[in-house]
Amino acid sequence: MKSINLELENIAKHCDLKEWMLKYQSFPKSHDGKKQSYLNNSIYKCFSNSL
């Protein structure tokens, strides 16, 4: 089983992490649910693109 760090490195290689972290941080605090789902969707897209 791959380590989480390895998987995150894989995401970073295939996706623009900085791009979506900026978007993630730009969500207002009141939208925490939205932020979490945005983050999850981004990571999911990254993984599906890198497979």
mmCIF file of C-alpha atoms in Angstrom:
data_model
loop_
_atom_site.group_PDB
_atom_site.id
_atom_site.type_symbol
_atom_site.label_atom_id
_atom_site.label_comp_id
_atom_site.label_asym_id
_atom_site.label_seq_id
_atom_site.Cartn_x
_atom_site.Cartn_y
_atom_site.Cartn_z
ATOM 1 C CA MET A 1 0.000 0.000 0.000
ATOM 2 C CA LYS A 2 1.335 3.405 -0.992
ATOM 3 C CA SER A 3 1.913 5.953 1.727
ATOM 4 C CA ILE A 4 -0.253 9.042 1.860
ATOM 5 C CA ASN A 5 2.779 11.257 1.254
ATOM 6 C CA LEU A 6 3.627 9.362 -1.897
ATOM 7 C CA GLU A 7 0.058 9.783 -3.121
ATOM 8 C CA LEU A 8 0.146 13.494 -2.348
ATOM 9 C CA GLU A 9 3.422 13.831 -4.228
ATOM 10 C CA ASN A 10 1.755 12.063 -7.135
ATOM 11 C CA ILE A 11 -1.099 14.585 -7.045
ATOM 12 C CA ALA A 12 1.362 17.452 -6.968
ATOM 13 C CA LYS A 13 3.127 16.096 -10.051
ATOM 14 C CA HIS A 14 -0.019 15.724 -12.125
ATOM 15 C CA CYS A 15 -2.116 18.621 -10.878
ATOM 16 C CA ASP A 16 -1.782 22.290 -10.230
ATOM 17 C CA LEU A 17 -1.896 22.063 -6.443
ATOM 18 C CA LYS A 18 -1.056 25.741 -5.984
ATOM 19 C CA GLU A 19 -3.957 26.706 -8.225
ATOM 20 C CA TRP A 20 -6.600 24.901 -6.231
ATOM 21 C CA MET A 21 -5.072 25.706 -2.844
ATOM 22 C CA LEU A 22 -5.450 29.383 -3.743
ATOM 23 C CA LYS A 23 -9.080 28.807 -4.681
ATOM 24 C CA TYR A 24 -9.612 26.737 -1.543
ATOM 25 C CA GLN A 25 -8.203 29.495 0.665
ATOM 26 C CA SER A 26 -10.282 32.140 -1.094
ATOM 27 C CA PHE A 27 -13.580 30.576 0.060
ATOM 28 C CA PRO A 28 -15.149 32.527 2.931
ATOM 29 C CA LYS A 29 -15.032 30.814 6.323
ATOM 30 C CA SER A 30 -18.821 30.452 6.265
ATOM 31 C CA HIS A 31 -18.490 28.043 3.340
ATOM 32 C CA ASP A 32 -16.518 25.334 5.125
ATOM 33 C CA GLY A 33 -18.733 22.565 3.739
ATOM 34 C CA LYS A 34 -18.259 23.944 0.248
ATOM 35 C CA LYS A 35 -14.505 24.203 0.830
ATOM 36 C CA GLN A 36 -14.306 20.581 1.918
ATOM 37 C CA SER A 37 -16.292 19.353 -1.067
ATOM 38 C CA TYR A 38 -14.184 21.504 -3.408
ATOM 39 C CA LEU A 39 -11.042 20.018 -1.915
ATOM 40 C CA ASN A 40 -12.400 16.481 -2.221
ATOM 41 C CA ASN A 41 -13.473 17.039 -5.830
ATOM 42 C CA SER A 42 -10.093 18.502 -6.720
ATOM 43 C CA ILE A 43 -8.208 15.596 -5.196
ATOM 44 C CA TYR A 44 -10.550 13.135 -6.884
ATOM 45 C CA LYS A 45 -10.021 14.789 -10.269
ATOM 46 C CA CYS A 46 -6.277 14.793 -9.732
ATOM 47 C CA PHE A 47 -6.271 11.092 -8.939
ATOM 48 C CA SER A 48 -8.469 10.133 -11.872
ATOM 49 C CA ASN A 49 -6.318 12.181 -14.243
ATOM 50 C CA SER A 50 -3.093 10.633 -13.001
ATOM 51 C CA LEU A 51 -4.242 7.000 -13.226
#
